[in-house]
PDB file of C-alpha atoms in Angstrom:
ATOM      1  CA  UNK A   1       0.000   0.000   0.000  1.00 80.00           C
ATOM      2  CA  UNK A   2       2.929   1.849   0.878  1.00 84.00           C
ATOM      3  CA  UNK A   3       4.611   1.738  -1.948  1.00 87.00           C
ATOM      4  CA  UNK A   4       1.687   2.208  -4.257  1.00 88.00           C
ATOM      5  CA  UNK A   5       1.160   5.446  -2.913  1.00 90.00           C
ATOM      6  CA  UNK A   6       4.555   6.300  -3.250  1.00 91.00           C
ATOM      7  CA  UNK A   7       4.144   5.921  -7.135  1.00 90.00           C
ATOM      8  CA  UNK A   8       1.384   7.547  -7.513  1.00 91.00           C
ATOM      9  CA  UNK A   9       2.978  10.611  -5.651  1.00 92.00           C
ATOM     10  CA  UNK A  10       6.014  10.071  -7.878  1.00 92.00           C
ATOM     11  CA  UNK A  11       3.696  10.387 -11.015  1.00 92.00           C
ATOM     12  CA  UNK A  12       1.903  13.390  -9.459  1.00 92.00           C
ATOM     13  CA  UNK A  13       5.284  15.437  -8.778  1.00 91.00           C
ATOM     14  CA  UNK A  14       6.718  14.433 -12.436  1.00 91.00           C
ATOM     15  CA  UNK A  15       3.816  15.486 -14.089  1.00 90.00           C
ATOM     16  CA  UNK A  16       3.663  18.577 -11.651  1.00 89.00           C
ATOM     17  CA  UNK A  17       7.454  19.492 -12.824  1.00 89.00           C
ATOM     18  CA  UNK A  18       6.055  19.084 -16.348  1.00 89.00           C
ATOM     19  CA  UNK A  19       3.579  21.179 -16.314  1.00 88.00           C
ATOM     20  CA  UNK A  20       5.939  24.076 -14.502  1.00 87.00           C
ATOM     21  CA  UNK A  21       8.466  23.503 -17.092  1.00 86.00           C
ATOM     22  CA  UNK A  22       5.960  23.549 -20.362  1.00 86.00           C
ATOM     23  CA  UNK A  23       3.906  26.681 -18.477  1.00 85.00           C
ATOM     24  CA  UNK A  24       7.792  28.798 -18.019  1.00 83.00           C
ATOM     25  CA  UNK A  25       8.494  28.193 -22.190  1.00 84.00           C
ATOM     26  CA  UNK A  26       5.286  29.524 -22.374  1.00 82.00           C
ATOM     27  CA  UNK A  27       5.443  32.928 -20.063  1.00 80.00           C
ATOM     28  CA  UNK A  28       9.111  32.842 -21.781  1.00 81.00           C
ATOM     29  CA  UNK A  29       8.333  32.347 -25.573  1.00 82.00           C
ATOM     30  CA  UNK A  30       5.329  35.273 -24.741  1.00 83.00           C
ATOM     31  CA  UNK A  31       7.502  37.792 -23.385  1.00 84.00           C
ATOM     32  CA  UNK A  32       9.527  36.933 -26.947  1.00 82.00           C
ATOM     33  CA  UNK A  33       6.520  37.936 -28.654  1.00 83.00           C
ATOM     34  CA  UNK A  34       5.272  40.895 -26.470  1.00 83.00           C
ATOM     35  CA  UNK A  35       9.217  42.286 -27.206  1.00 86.00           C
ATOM     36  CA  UNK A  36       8.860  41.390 -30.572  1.00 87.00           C
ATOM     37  CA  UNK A  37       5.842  43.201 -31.310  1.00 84.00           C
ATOM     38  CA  UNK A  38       6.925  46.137 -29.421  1.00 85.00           C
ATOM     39  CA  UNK A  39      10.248  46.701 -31.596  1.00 86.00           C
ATOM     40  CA  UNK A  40       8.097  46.351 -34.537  1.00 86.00           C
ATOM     41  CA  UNK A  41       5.819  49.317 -33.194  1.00 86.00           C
ATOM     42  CA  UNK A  42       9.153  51.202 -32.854  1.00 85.00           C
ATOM     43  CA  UNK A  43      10.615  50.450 -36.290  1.00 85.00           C
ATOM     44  CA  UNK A  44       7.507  51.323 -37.812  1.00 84.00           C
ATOM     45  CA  UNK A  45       7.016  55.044 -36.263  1.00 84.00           C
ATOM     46  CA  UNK A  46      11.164  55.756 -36.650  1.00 82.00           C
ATOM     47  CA  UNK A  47      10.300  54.898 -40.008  1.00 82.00           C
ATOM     48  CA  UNK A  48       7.276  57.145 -40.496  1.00 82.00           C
ATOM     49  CA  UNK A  49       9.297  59.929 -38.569  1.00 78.00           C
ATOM     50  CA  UNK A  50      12.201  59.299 -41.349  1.00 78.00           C
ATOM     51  CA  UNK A  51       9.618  59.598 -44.070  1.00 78.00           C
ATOM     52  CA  UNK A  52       8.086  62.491 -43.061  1.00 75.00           C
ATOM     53  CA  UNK A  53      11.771  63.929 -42.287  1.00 75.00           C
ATOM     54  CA  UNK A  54      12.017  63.194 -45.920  1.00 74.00           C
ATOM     55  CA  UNK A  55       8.665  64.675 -47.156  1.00 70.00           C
ATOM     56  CA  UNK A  56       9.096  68.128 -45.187  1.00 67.00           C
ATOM     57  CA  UNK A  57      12.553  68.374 -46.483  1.00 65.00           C
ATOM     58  CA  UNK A  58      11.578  67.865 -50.097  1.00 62.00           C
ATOM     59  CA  UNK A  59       8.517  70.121 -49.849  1.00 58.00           C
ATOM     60  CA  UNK A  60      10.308  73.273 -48.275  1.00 56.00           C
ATOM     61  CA  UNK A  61      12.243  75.416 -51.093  1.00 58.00           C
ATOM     62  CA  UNK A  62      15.681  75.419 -51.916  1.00 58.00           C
ATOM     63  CA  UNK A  63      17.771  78.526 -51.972  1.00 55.00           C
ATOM     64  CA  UNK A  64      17.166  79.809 -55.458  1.00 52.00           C
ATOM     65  CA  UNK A  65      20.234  81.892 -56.851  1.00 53.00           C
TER      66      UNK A  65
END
């Protein structure tokens, strides 16, 4: 009996350890994702800032001699 419910505990703390270590790639392989996302916010305005950098320096006149 003893030793019966020392497998079962033995099942329930590998499967415990399992689920820990499946549920930290998850929060880690998220936080991936959440970063990646964010940089690809921040490419996308520095780019829009470039272009319209760009835009307002084209549009304004050049010295004319």
């Amino acid at each position: 009996m003893v030793v019966l419910a020392r497998v079962f505990f033995d099942l329930y703390i590998s499967r415990v350890r399992d689920l820990a270590r499946d549920s930290q790639q998850v929060i880690l392989r998220s936080s991936w994702v959440r970063k990646t996302i964010i940089n690809q916010e921040f490419e996308k305005r520095d780019k829009t800032a470039i272009n319209l950098t760009k835009k307002k320096c084209r549009s304004t006149p050049q010295n004319v001699h």
